[in-house]
Amino acid sequence: MRPQILFPLFADIDTLKGVGPRVRPALSKIAGPLVRDVAFTLPHNLVQRRRMTAASAIEGEVGVFEIQIDQHIPNRKPGQPYKVRGFDDTGWVHLVYFKTYGDSLLKSLPVGARRVISGKVERYGSEVQIPHPDYAVLPEKASDLPLIEAVYPAGGGLSSRQVRRFALEALAQTPALPEWQDPAWRARQGWSGWRDALEAAHHPQTMADLEPAAPARRRLAFDEMLAHQLALAQRKRARRRLAAPVITPGPLSAALEAALPFDLTGAQTRAVSEIRADLTSGARMGRLLQGDVGSGKTAVALLAMASAIDSGFQAALMAPTEILARQHHTNLAPLFADVGIDCVLLVGRDKGAARLRALSGLADGSTPVVVGTHALFQEAVTFANLGLAIVDEQHRFGVAQRNQLQAKAGSGEGGAHLLTMSATPIPRTLELTQYGDLDVSRLDEKPPGRQPITTSALPMDRMEAVLERLGQVIQTGAQAYWICPLVAENVEVDLASAEARAVALKARFGDRVGLVHGQMPGAEREGVMAAFAANELSLLVATTVVEVGVDVPNATIMIIEQAERFGLAQLHQLRGRVGRGSGKSACVLLYDPPLTQVAQARLEVVRSTEDGFLIAEQDWAMRGGGDPLGLRQAGLPAYRFADPVAHRDLLLAAADDARLQLARDPDFSSERGRALWVLGELFDWKPDRAERAD
Ligand code: ADP
Ligand code: MG
């Protein structure tokens, strides 16, 4: 239940003075529906005003002048400004208006009157001009005119100044709250109390006060991330308290492990034992297996499924596309068959008798393993005793599909264990914000014997040389990808150039050139991909659709056109499509010069390493504090105060703090626990804001 102390903050914004039916929608859009949301809307800029005279006016700064109005100079032609001339002891000051004319100005700035005006100074020849002054007040009201004014987000007809007024009123209604931070930690940071920090954030004195590094902003950011981490930690704890089947490896696991044509890497062995520990614990597993493309996640999944079957349960593996599901089935079914286990495939397109057979086998428990697409978790499918659900490339699934899966796997007592797998290595900080409620295993070691991929970056004018080399390699029977960018803002143009590229390559290399792109119907797309996988095509021109884990070991060349337009992680993923077989592989990053410094740095990172975790960390570091778009793409929660890049040190501390709290005082009954409860309620305990944002 929400603590009473928070009631004023959870009141509707229409309780703020001046917020009626007309203002409410605009304010709600800018801030949110609650007083809390308005109090949490911080200024993003600062106007600093300085007293000036006509003689001392500094161009580009915001000046405050006390002048006497001398003359109105109406514009002679449309498009010319209307001017009001004034003077002080040192010279003339011209107020310049482009859209306001005549009467209203004559009334507010009558000739002979004295006014204190403020605005950004421009010089036009020798003339001091103030275009559209932001204040023009009577001299006795000069104190109304703040020398430092915080600028708030505006919109929907609300000016920054109005929003500021509402924000300050919301702030006035904000109570001081019990201190939820560990006293020693807070002392070390030198932070003020929460209420004072919020107050300070609304009253910046210098530009530095607006920076993420400002102490008040850091404190607010830490509190927000702490609330989020507490929510994630609670969810993790709740899951661990759910009973789940006890699954122990037996003879089947041993036989399958022995049948693998390779020894597990150290990282695979570690992951397998972490998973086994979860499966035997009797508590519900919720684990993320993170590992770069080619790190060998499938073998880990296989052994986990084997344990489930050993203990008399069913296991299901779900992939995001039909082609991936088929590929998994092709790889896994023979291994299972060798030990006498039937592994069926279930994809959306299946119809008729085969589908019915698969469904009844799952329903009566006679089929122990199934591989499929999300068709697996649709209504018609029932499992006799599903013990383990595995989701490959889990980030490819939408929220709805993930929820369906969860429901099918059983959310109550006795539900299935869940293992999710991701081939997108992410930095620790991102892992904490996105998957703080999961346990994580990392495959940070590649299977032995992989040949390094030779990566080079070349400007577009080297295209002819690239084509010549490509022709030679194709002659020898190798296959190649040619990737063209396709971005949402630019679909038509990008599509046209991908198609044009395919036409040009066909003209040069003939029929064994195919094209796939995201706008094609799914079946057609998968048809082309399948033809490439079957080596009926030598060269596959593609927009980024090939990112989705297809495995064509014979493909050894990856050419990425306009590589400067791709993100680091994306380039790494794309490159991961080659270097999967025994042949020597190459990746060519073709770019359109001149490169920006950032683009150059990005290409250099990809060129210099194949370590996905390292690339992810670099990617993260290069984003700096800005790029909200990139952050959203990364699936970050919609924080109000925190910037997980700028505040990453605090994020790690908040995660540790939350973990400790749950271990020491899981019921939030100590004094600090009760204060933390208030913090959680203040932020609504929403661990899944990230999911709801997309
Ligand atoms: P991903 O992590 O991308 O799903 P896969 O599981 O598809 O990777 O494995 C990639 C390739 O590496 C497969 O051909 C697989 O057989 C092989 N592989 C996996 N583990 C090992 C290992 N320990 N030693 C040698 N090869 C391995
Ligand atoms: Mg895989």
XYZ file of C-alpha atoms and ligand atoms in Angstrom:
722
model
C 0.000 0.000 0.000
C 1.173 3.481 -0.779
C 2.496 5.299 2.299
C 0.418 8.280 3.314
C 3.379 10.610 3.143
C 3.345 10.239 -0.648
C -0.301 11.183 -1.129
C 0.380 14.824 -2.122
C 2.740 13.609 -4.828
C 0.247 11.143 -6.216
C -2.496 13.735 -6.556
C -3.661 14.602 -10.061
C -1.956 17.601 -11.648
C -5.291 19.411 -11.771
C -4.809 20.031 -8.043
C -1.987 22.423 -8.964
C -2.971 26.053 -9.070
C -3.714 27.187 -12.606
C -4.112 23.679 -14.063
C -7.619 23.451 -15.447
C -9.149 21.470 -18.288
C -7.357 23.614 -20.858
C -3.855 23.297 -19.440
C -4.048 19.754 -18.110
C -3.532 17.839 -21.380
C -0.471 19.872 -22.332
C 1.113 19.600 -18.895
C 0.300 15.922 -18.715
C 2.003 15.399 -22.041
C 5.129 17.244 -20.939
C 5.372 15.842 -17.429
C 2.780 13.201 -16.686
C -0.568 12.986 -14.923
C 0.633 13.322 -11.337
C 2.021 16.095 -9.156
C 5.055 13.841 -8.709
C 5.648 13.872 -12.460
C 5.641 17.649 -12.558
C 7.948 17.856 -9.554
C 10.241 15.411 -11.380
C 10.333 17.521 -14.532
C 13.683 19.241 -14.341
C 15.034 22.251 -16.230
C 17.326 21.439 -19.119
C 18.787 24.867 -19.692
C 19.552 28.136 -18.002
C 19.209 31.772 -19.004
C 21.785 33.921 -17.292
C 21.030 37.634 -17.503
C 23.484 40.425 -16.926
C 22.928 44.083 -16.331
C 24.189 45.963 -19.392
C 24.123 49.401 -20.972
C 23.991 50.325 -24.638
C 27.740 50.882 -24.476
C 28.618 47.697 -22.573
C 26.212 45.365 -24.406
C 27.821 41.999 -25.172
C 26.676 40.312 -28.317
C 25.235 36.817 -27.866
C 24.538 37.209 -24.157
C 21.247 37.916 -22.472
C 21.252 41.470 -21.172
C 19.026 43.503 -18.877
C 18.732 47.169 -19.895
C 16.902 50.029 -18.306
C 15.802 52.333 -21.109
C 13.440 55.143 -21.942
C 11.233 54.592 -24.980
C 12.011 57.168 -27.612
C 10.272 56.246 -30.838
C 8.271 53.531 -32.656
C 9.571 52.773 -36.136
C 6.944 50.774 -38.046
C 8.174 48.517 -40.845
C 7.897 50.035 -44.309
C 7.698 46.776 -46.216
C 6.344 43.368 -45.246
C 9.144 41.180 -43.988
C 10.887 44.080 -42.338
C 10.776 44.232 -38.566
C 8.840 46.668 -36.443
C 11.309 48.514 -34.234
C 11.007 50.336 -30.949
C 13.934 52.631 -30.169
C 14.985 53.401 -26.605
C 18.039 54.864 -24.947
C 19.998 54.949 -21.748
C 22.833 57.256 -20.677
C 25.254 55.566 -23.012
C 23.338 55.198 -26.270
C 20.514 53.625 -28.273
C 18.940 50.207 -27.843
C 16.571 48.888 -30.533
C 13.848 46.400 -29.712
C 13.085 44.413 -32.843
C 9.813 42.593 -33.553
C 9.174 40.433 -36.549
C 5.636 39.395 -35.880
C 4.196 41.809 -33.388
C 3.046 45.123 -34.769
C 1.534 48.431 -33.864
C -1.166 48.803 -31.292
C -0.214 46.315 -28.635
C 3.370 47.569 -28.641
C 2.314 51.216 -28.530
C 0.285 50.352 -25.492
C 2.899 48.282 -23.644
C 5.866 50.442 -24.646
C 4.523 53.988 -24.820
C 6.892 56.721 -25.959
C 8.532 58.478 -23.013
C 8.032 55.579 -20.571
C 10.890 53.824 -18.771
C 11.173 50.055 -19.017
C 13.495 47.338 -17.862
C 13.862 44.960 -20.756
C 15.725 41.724 -21.240
C 16.763 39.700 -24.242
C 19.575 38.278 -26.280
C 21.874 40.992 -27.588
C 22.623 41.272 -31.273
C 24.651 43.911 -33.026
C 23.611 45.067 -36.409
C 26.331 47.352 -37.694
C 26.712 49.813 -34.863
C 23.156 49.239 -33.645
C 22.429 47.313 -30.447
C 19.348 45.180 -31.108
C 17.207 43.016 -28.873
C 15.002 40.814 -31.039
C 11.778 39.893 -29.222
C 12.699 40.846 -25.646
C 11.600 38.169 -23.181
C 10.745 40.712 -20.504
C 9.678 44.375 -20.624
C 8.618 45.523 -17.152
C 8.234 48.737 -15.208
C 11.434 49.798 -13.374
C 9.793 49.251 -9.980
C 9.083 45.638 -11.038
C 12.679 45.007 -12.072
C 13.118 42.534 -9.226
C 10.580 40.227 -10.963
C 13.140 39.708 -13.591
C 15.323 36.777 -12.550
C 19.016 37.086 -13.298
C 19.173 33.311 -13.506
C 16.181 31.534 -15.005
C 15.850 27.813 -15.396
C 14.408 26.715 -18.725
C 11.877 23.889 -18.649
C 10.499 21.783 -21.456
C 7.624 23.544 -23.182
C 4.943 22.543 -25.673
C 1.277 22.224 -26.461
C 0.823 25.941 -25.894
C 2.603 25.924 -22.536
C 5.673 28.123 -22.293
C 8.778 27.145 -20.391
C 7.929 29.828 -17.877
C 4.473 28.369 -17.206
C 5.917 24.889 -16.808
C 8.471 26.305 -14.395
C 5.708 27.842 -12.328
C 3.867 24.486 -12.131
C 7.095 22.641 -11.365
C 7.914 24.974 -8.509
C 4.421 24.597 -7.141
C 4.656 20.818 -7.341
C 7.998 21.093 -5.608
C 6.397 23.135 -2.831
C 3.923 20.282 -2.306
C 6.717 17.725 -2.135
C 7.289 16.521 1.419
C 10.672 15.683 2.882
C 10.932 11.897 2.883
C 12.736 9.555 5.254
C 16.356 8.981 4.215
C 16.600 5.679 2.355
C 20.269 5.816 1.512
C 22.852 4.050 3.584
C 24.245 6.834 5.814
C 27.883 5.910 5.243
C 27.390 5.826 1.473
C 25.624 9.159 1.453
C 28.285 10.766 3.612
C 30.956 9.472 1.270
C 29.158 10.985 -1.712
C 28.653 14.245 0.159
C 25.035 14.388 -0.940
C 22.226 16.374 0.627
C 18.882 14.850 1.534
C 16.497 13.844 -1.249
C 14.157 16.818 -0.886
C 17.066 19.269 -0.923
C 18.541 17.582 -3.962
C 15.263 17.936 -5.821
C 15.072 21.563 -4.772
C 18.617 22.198 -5.981
C 17.919 20.489 -9.300
C 15.075 22.953 -9.850
C 17.276 25.909 -8.987
C 20.418 25.583 -11.037
C 22.880 28.446 -10.565
C 25.373 27.553 -13.258
C 25.369 25.452 -16.394
C 27.356 22.834 -14.472
C 24.322 22.318 -12.229
C 22.468 20.940 -15.245
C 25.082 18.312 -16.001
C 24.597 14.672 -15.019
C 27.713 15.100 -12.854
C 26.054 17.740 -10.642
C 25.723 16.345 -7.100
C 21.962 16.943 -6.892
C 21.383 15.189 -10.201
C 23.622 12.310 -9.192
C 21.712 11.809 -5.991
C 18.365 11.795 -7.804
C 19.751 9.445 -10.438
C 21.083 7.044 -7.838
C 17.756 6.962 -6.012
C 15.890 6.233 -9.208
C 18.234 3.436 -10.217
C 18.114 2.056 -6.693
C 14.321 1.924 -6.875
C 14.544 0.117 -10.204
C 17.153 -2.339 -8.957
C 15.121 -3.054 -5.842
C 12.135 -3.851 -8.024
C 14.201 -6.168 -10.204
C 15.738 -7.828 -7.155
C 12.297 -8.386 -5.694
C 11.086 -9.932 -8.903
C 14.087 -12.215 -8.981
C 13.425 -13.219 -5.384
C 9.765 -13.858 -6.078
C 10.651 -16.100 -8.999
C 13.162 -18.025 -6.950
C 10.445 -18.762 -4.447
C 8.268 -20.420 -7.069
C 8.488 -24.166 -6.949
C 9.653 -25.864 -10.132
C 10.416 -29.394 -11.224
C 13.616 -30.851 -9.843
C 15.632 -31.789 -12.874
C 18.824 -33.789 -12.600
C 21.118 -34.980 -15.352
C 21.197 -38.733 -15.945
C 22.322 -41.268 -18.502
C 20.861 -39.383 -21.454
C 22.812 -36.245 -20.590
C 25.979 -38.274 -20.294
C 25.351 -40.034 -23.613
C 24.660 -36.781 -25.455
C 27.674 -35.066 -23.993
C 29.820 -38.004 -25.034
C 28.293 -37.926 -28.517
C 29.185 -34.285 -29.133
C 31.934 -34.115 -31.762
C 33.930 -31.747 -29.547
C 34.876 -31.051 -25.948
C 33.024 -28.253 -24.234
C 34.952 -25.051 -23.765
C 35.616 -23.855 -20.236
C 32.874 -21.251 -20.612
C 30.380 -23.851 -21.836
C 31.231 -26.146 -18.931
C 30.686 -23.291 -16.486
C 27.351 -22.362 -18.057
C 26.177 -25.996 -18.042
C 26.975 -26.373 -14.366
C 25.263 -23.068 -13.475
C 22.171 -24.231 -15.326
C 22.268 -27.655 -13.681
C 22.514 -26.026 -10.282
C 19.359 -24.028 -11.076
C 17.505 -27.039 -12.439
C 18.193 -29.205 -9.409
C 17.399 -26.451 -6.909
C 13.655 -26.959 -6.922
C 13.216 -23.230 -7.536
C 12.275 -21.679 -10.842
C 15.211 -20.949 -13.117
C 15.236 -17.630 -14.936
C 18.598 -17.495 -16.611
C 20.054 -15.600 -19.524
C 22.804 -17.272 -21.505
C 24.791 -14.545 -23.192
C 27.325 -15.469 -25.794
C 28.609 -14.088 -28.992
C 27.590 -15.530 -32.316
C 29.367 -18.864 -32.660
C 30.218 -19.194 -28.985
C 28.346 -22.489 -28.827
C 25.086 -21.742 -27.067
C 23.279 -24.586 -28.814
C 25.377 -27.275 -27.156
C 24.622 -25.754 -23.757
C 20.924 -25.719 -24.607
C 21.125 -29.324 -25.759
C 22.577 -30.501 -22.458
C 19.988 -28.560 -20.495
C 17.222 -30.214 -22.514
C 18.828 -33.589 -21.965
C 18.609 -33.112 -18.194
C 14.912 -32.362 -18.459
C 14.290 -35.529 -20.451
C 16.428 -37.531 -18.049
C 14.079 -36.480 -15.283
C 10.957 -37.324 -17.276
C 10.041 -33.814 -18.405
C 9.573 -32.256 -21.822
C 11.798 -29.536 -23.212
C 11.022 -26.903 -25.841
C 13.348 -24.670 -27.830
C 11.847 -21.607 -29.468
C 13.555 -19.595 -32.207
C 12.454 -16.241 -33.627
C 12.197 -17.291 -37.289
C 11.188 -20.391 -39.150
C 14.532 -20.730 -40.853
C 16.333 -20.638 -37.512
C 13.932 -23.138 -36.009
C 14.503 -25.482 -38.942
C 18.233 -25.072 -38.606
C 18.154 -25.939 -34.919
C 15.968 -28.935 -35.672
C 18.292 -30.128 -38.427
C 21.243 -29.931 -36.033
C 19.601 -31.344 -32.940
C 17.228 -34.045 -34.197
C 19.992 -36.454 -35.308
C 21.821 -36.080 -31.998
C 18.633 -36.879 -30.109
C 17.788 -39.694 -32.545
C 21.136 -41.347 -31.779
C 20.069 -41.747 -28.186
C 16.568 -42.829 -29.156
C 14.777 -39.541 -28.489
C 12.190 -38.114 -30.848
C 12.609 -34.383 -31.510
C 9.807 -32.746 -33.506
C 9.613 -29.459 -35.357
C 6.649 -27.148 -35.034
C 6.441 -23.988 -37.103
C 3.569 -21.713 -38.044
C 3.283 -22.930 -41.601
C 2.789 -26.602 -40.730
C -0.685 -27.883 -41.474
C -2.423 -31.200 -41.599
C -1.564 -34.620 -40.277
C 2.071 -33.957 -39.390
C 1.086 -31.010 -37.259
C -1.648 -32.952 -35.518
C 0.766 -35.779 -34.787
C 3.266 -33.330 -33.316
C 0.551 -31.689 -31.219
C -0.779 -34.948 -29.836
C 2.734 -36.159 -29.023
C 3.324 -33.011 -26.987
C -0.067 -33.229 -25.331
C 0.258 -36.871 -24.251
C 3.928 -36.534 -23.344
C 5.177 -39.125 -25.815
C 7.256 -36.461 -27.593
C 9.957 -35.265 -25.227
C 11.560 -32.484 -27.280
C 10.191 -29.893 -29.643
C 11.893 -27.143 -31.611
C 9.799 -24.392 -33.148
C 8.866 -20.808 -33.685
C 6.491 -18.910 -31.429
C 3.819 -21.192 -32.924
C 4.990 -23.399 -30.054
C 3.273 -21.238 -27.541
C 0.002 -20.634 -29.223
C -3.260 -21.842 -27.871
C -3.555 -25.119 -29.791
C -0.340 -26.399 -28.245
C -0.458 -28.108 -24.884
C 2.339 -29.883 -23.096
C 1.920 -32.920 -20.862
C 4.732 -31.897 -18.537
C 6.932 -29.131 -19.854
C 9.956 -28.825 -17.578
C 12.207 -26.488 -19.501
C 11.540 -23.764 -22.055
C 14.474 -22.285 -23.960
C 14.202 -19.115 -26.002
C 16.903 -18.431 -28.569
C 17.620 -14.831 -29.601
C 15.084 -13.770 -27.027
C 15.321 -10.059 -27.835
C 13.787 -10.779 -31.238
C 10.514 -11.647 -29.646
C 7.976 -9.029 -28.815
C 6.706 -8.499 -25.328
C 3.406 -10.203 -26.156
C 5.127 -13.326 -27.402
C 7.353 -13.470 -24.350
C 4.315 -13.191 -22.129
C 2.548 -15.959 -24.035
C 5.547 -18.139 -23.502
C 5.639 -17.356 -19.825
C 1.967 -18.202 -19.498
C 2.384 -21.474 -21.366
C 5.450 -22.377 -19.357
C 3.292 -21.937 -16.274
C 3.502 -18.911 -14.085
C 2.194 -20.562 -10.938
C 3.508 -23.455 -8.882
C 5.332 -26.167 -10.755
C 5.840 -24.134 -13.929
C 8.717 -24.691 -16.294
C 12.252 -23.453 -15.953
C 13.181 -20.745 -18.388
C 16.488 -20.313 -20.190
C 16.832 -17.415 -22.585
C 19.746 -17.044 -24.956
C 21.100 -13.924 -26.556
C 23.811 -13.469 -29.142
C 23.998 -9.759 -28.465
C 26.702 -9.257 -25.914
C 25.858 -6.295 -23.757
C 27.886 -4.421 -21.180
C 27.429 -5.162 -17.490
C 25.544 -1.920 -16.883
C 23.021 -2.670 -19.571
C 22.705 -6.210 -18.313
C 21.740 -4.815 -14.925
C 19.080 -2.480 -16.240
C 17.600 -4.914 -18.716
C 18.001 -8.271 -17.065
C 18.498 -7.454 -13.401
C 15.789 -9.975 -12.553
C 17.567 -12.815 -14.342
C 20.656 -14.789 -13.499
C 23.245 -14.514 -16.216
C 25.771 -16.959 -17.640
C 28.311 -15.709 -20.111
C 30.059 -17.631 -22.867
C 33.089 -15.422 -23.123
C 35.333 -17.926 -24.843
C 35.195 -19.143 -28.430
C 35.421 -22.812 -29.366
C 38.975 -23.651 -30.328
C 40.201 -23.722 -33.903
C 38.278 -20.751 -35.219
C 40.167 -18.835 -37.847
C 40.240 -15.118 -37.268
C 38.207 -13.068 -39.738
C 40.296 -10.611 -41.714
C 38.492 -7.292 -41.522
C 39.357 -4.306 -43.673
C 37.811 -0.882 -44.133
C 37.883 0.558 -47.653
C 36.451 3.687 -49.236
C 33.789 3.212 -51.923
C 36.184 4.152 -54.718
C 37.960 0.844 -54.148
C 34.774 -0.950 -55.184
C 36.192 -2.240 -58.467
C 39.051 -3.997 -56.718
C 36.614 -5.512 -54.224
C 34.366 -6.772 -57.028
C 37.277 -8.314 -58.865
C 38.426 -10.170 -55.775
C 34.874 -11.204 -55.001
C 34.548 -12.666 -58.497
C 37.662 -14.776 -57.999
C 36.507 -16.104 -54.648
C 33.062 -17.005 -55.925
C 34.745 -18.883 -58.784
C 36.328 -21.165 -56.216
C 32.885 -22.069 -54.835
C 32.797 -19.777 -51.814
C 29.670 -17.815 -50.909
C 29.364 -14.189 -49.910
C 26.966 -11.741 -48.294
C 26.600 -8.193 -49.554
C 24.841 -6.040 -46.976
C 23.143 -2.731 -47.740
C 21.781 -0.449 -45.040
C 18.066 -0.062 -44.539
C 16.889 2.384 -41.941
C 13.379 3.339 -41.011
C 13.765 7.024 -41.856
C 15.034 6.213 -45.276
C 13.299 3.023 -46.373
C 12.389 3.974 -49.946
C 15.797 5.344 -50.882
C 17.671 2.542 -49.150
C 15.476 -0.103 -50.708
C 16.038 1.370 -54.146
C 19.798 1.289 -53.670
C 19.760 -2.292 -52.369
C 17.728 -3.325 -55.420
C 20.020 -1.373 -57.728
C 23.023 -3.059 -56.138
C 21.469 -6.473 -56.708
C 20.808 -5.637 -60.365
C 24.391 -4.460 -60.865
C 25.831 -7.555 -59.189
C 23.574 -9.829 -61.254
C 24.780 -8.095 -64.389
C 28.323 -8.868 -63.368
C 28.062 -12.278 -61.704
C 24.939 -13.768 -63.288
C 22.057 -15.794 -61.856
C 23.639 -16.965 -58.660
C 22.878 -13.616 -57.040
C 19.821 -13.286 -54.771
C 18.206 -10.417 -52.910
C 16.414 -10.394 -49.561
C 15.102 -7.422 -47.668
C 12.850 -6.715 -44.750
C 9.967 -5.491 -46.900
C 9.599 -8.821 -48.685
C 6.839 -11.234 -47.685
C 8.218 -13.635 -45.095
C 7.815 -16.753 -47.197
C 9.596 -15.268 -50.179
C 12.395 -14.030 -47.970
C 12.876 -17.395 -46.332
C 12.811 -19.017 -49.784
C 15.773 -16.924 -50.915
C 17.618 -17.517 -47.640
C 17.040 -21.251 -47.964
C 18.401 -21.173 -51.532
C 21.508 -19.436 -50.232
C 21.848 -21.927 -47.390
C 21.587 -24.756 -49.968
C 24.360 -23.136 -52.028
C 22.058 -22.502 -54.967
C 23.108 -18.858 -54.691
C 26.683 -17.606 -54.423
C 26.001 -14.062 -53.460
C 23.229 -12.845 -51.214
C 22.451 -9.142 -51.352
C 20.601 -8.305 -48.199
C 19.461 -5.554 -45.955
C 20.077 -6.348 -42.335
C 17.628 -9.285 -42.225
C 20.515 -11.746 -42.269
C 21.382 -10.560 -38.805
C 18.956 -13.110 -37.445
C 21.299 -16.008 -36.721
C 21.393 -17.915 -40.015
C 24.233 -20.338 -40.240
C 25.811 -20.930 -43.651
C 29.282 -22.277 -42.907
C 30.258 -22.101 -46.579
C 29.778 -18.318 -46.611
C 33.176 -16.791 -46.002
C 32.901 -13.251 -47.349
C 30.948 -10.416 -45.780
C 30.809 -7.105 -47.584
C 29.053 -4.262 -45.812
C 28.227 -1.250 -47.921
C 28.007 2.152 -46.228
C 29.397 0.539 -43.126
C 29.558 3.976 -41.515
C 25.781 3.923 -41.195
C 25.709 0.832 -39.007
C 26.106 0.716 -35.264
C 29.021 -1.104 -33.702
C 27.005 -3.967 -32.338
C 25.271 -4.394 -35.677
C 28.556 -4.532 -37.586
C 29.784 -7.133 -35.170
C 26.618 -9.205 -35.552
C 26.801 -9.012 -39.323
C 30.419 -10.036 -39.404
C 29.521 -12.987 -37.216
C 27.656 -14.500 -40.196
C 31.015 -15.545 -41.647
C 33.916 -17.373 -40.067
C 31.655 -20.264 -39.117
C 33.254 -22.975 -41.189
C 36.804 -24.139 -41.640
C 37.509 -21.761 -44.567
C 39.354 -18.507 -44.128
C 36.899 -15.621 -43.903
C 37.019 -11.943 -44.686
C 34.876 -8.931 -43.928
C 35.065 -5.739 -45.977
C 33.652 -2.522 -44.562
C 32.970 -0.234 -47.502
C 32.445 3.359 -46.520
C 31.534 6.651 -48.116
C 34.236 9.154 -47.249
C 34.712 11.499 -45.537
C 34.137 9.712 -42.243
C 33.203 11.564 -39.097
C 35.566 10.985 -36.205
C 33.013 8.826 -34.455
C 32.402 6.689 -37.551
C 36.115 6.283 -38.026
C 36.544 5.207 -34.416
C 33.680 2.729 -34.784
C 35.121 1.080 -37.876
C 38.496 0.929 -36.180
C 37.026 -0.929 -33.196
C 35.395 -3.525 -35.446
C 38.589 -3.882 -37.432
C 40.742 -4.384 -34.380
C 38.812 -6.984 -32.374
C 36.325 -9.831 -32.653
C 35.492 -9.886 -28.961
C 31.786 -9.120 -28.722
C 31.856 -8.151 -25.063
C 34.728 -5.769 -25.677
C 32.910 -4.260 -28.662
C 29.792 -3.851 -26.562
C 31.715 -1.987 -23.865
C 33.325 0.247 -26.489
C 29.981 0.864 -28.114
C 28.588 1.888 -24.781
C 31.488 4.189 -23.994
C 31.320 5.856 -27.414
C 27.702 6.763 -27.012
C 28.684 9.267 -24.371
C 25.840 10.880 -22.543
C 23.783 11.840 -25.574
C 22.081 9.821 -28.286
C 18.772 9.145 -26.642
C 17.719 7.320 -29.786
C 20.553 4.861 -29.486
C 19.749 4.311 -25.857
C 16.146 3.585 -26.567
C 17.151 1.140 -29.256
C 19.229 -0.574 -26.650
C 15.998 -1.094 -24.704
C 16.807 1.024 -21.709
C 14.212 1.825 -19.116
C 12.681 5.264 -19.426
C 14.508 6.858 -16.534
C 13.605 10.401 -15.536
C 16.821 11.352 -13.754
C 19.314 8.637 -14.502
C 21.539 8.402 -17.509
C 22.882 4.864 -17.437
C 25.943 5.926 -19.397
C 26.891 9.017 -17.399
C 25.811 7.411 -14.127
C 27.109 3.933 -14.727
C 29.234 3.993 -11.568
C 26.089 4.704 -9.581
C 24.169 1.975 -11.360
C 26.645 -0.658 -10.242
C 26.468 0.671 -6.675
C 22.665 0.726 -6.759
C 22.562 -2.886 -7.943
C 24.858 -3.989 -5.109
C 22.870 -2.002 -2.599
C 19.595 -3.556 -3.759
C 21.025 -7.059 -3.597
C 22.290 -6.488 -0.069
C 18.993 -5.039 1.038
C 17.026 -8.036 -0.211
C 19.457 -10.383 1.493
C 19.442 -8.580 4.847
C 15.919 -7.308 5.131
C 13.727 -8.955 2.500
C 10.533 -7.752 4.168
C 11.620 -4.126 4.343
C 10.934 -4.080 8.063
C 14.027 -2.287 9.375
C 14.027 1.499 9.573
C 16.015 1.768 6.376
C 13.841 -0.921 4.828
C 10.719 1.135 5.480
C 12.356 4.182 3.914
C 13.345 2.110 0.890
C 9.763 0.988 0.615
C 8.763 4.645 0.322
C 11.397 5.066 -2.396
C 9.990 2.107 -4.295
C 6.470 3.437 -4.084
C 7.679 6.865 -5.128
C 8.883 5.305 -8.379
C 6.024 2.812 -8.642
C 8.255 -0.280 -8.371
C 8.104 -0.790 -12.102
C 10.879 -3.142 -13.068
C 9.578 -3.563 -16.597
C 9.338 0.009 -17.755
C 11.790 -0.875 -20.512
C 9.437 -3.456 -21.934
C 6.476 -1.192 -21.728
C 8.299 1.559 -23.558
C 8.757 -0.442 -26.768
P 25.768 -19.820 -31.194
O 26.281 -19.467 -29.849
O 25.930 -18.725 -32.172
O 24.370 -20.367 -31.158
P 26.361 -22.450 -32.084
O 25.835 -23.166 -30.921
O 25.557 -22.453 -33.320
O 26.745 -20.972 -31.698
O 27.811 -23.026 -32.364
C 28.561 -22.574 -33.453
C 29.407 -23.696 -34.011
O 30.421 -24.051 -33.098
C 28.618 -24.957 -34.269
O 29.012 -25.470 -35.522
C 29.021 -25.882 -33.150
O 28.964 -27.219 -33.539
C 30.420 -25.456 -32.866
N 30.840 -25.667 -31.466
C 30.116 -25.410 -30.366
N 30.821 -25.685 -29.242
C 32.025 -26.122 -29.655
C 33.204 -26.563 -28.969
N 33.268 -26.611 -27.637
N 34.269 -26.932 -29.716
C 34.210 -26.879 -31.058
N 33.131 -26.478 -31.772
C 32.047 -26.098 -31.082
Mg 22.605 -19.826 -32.058
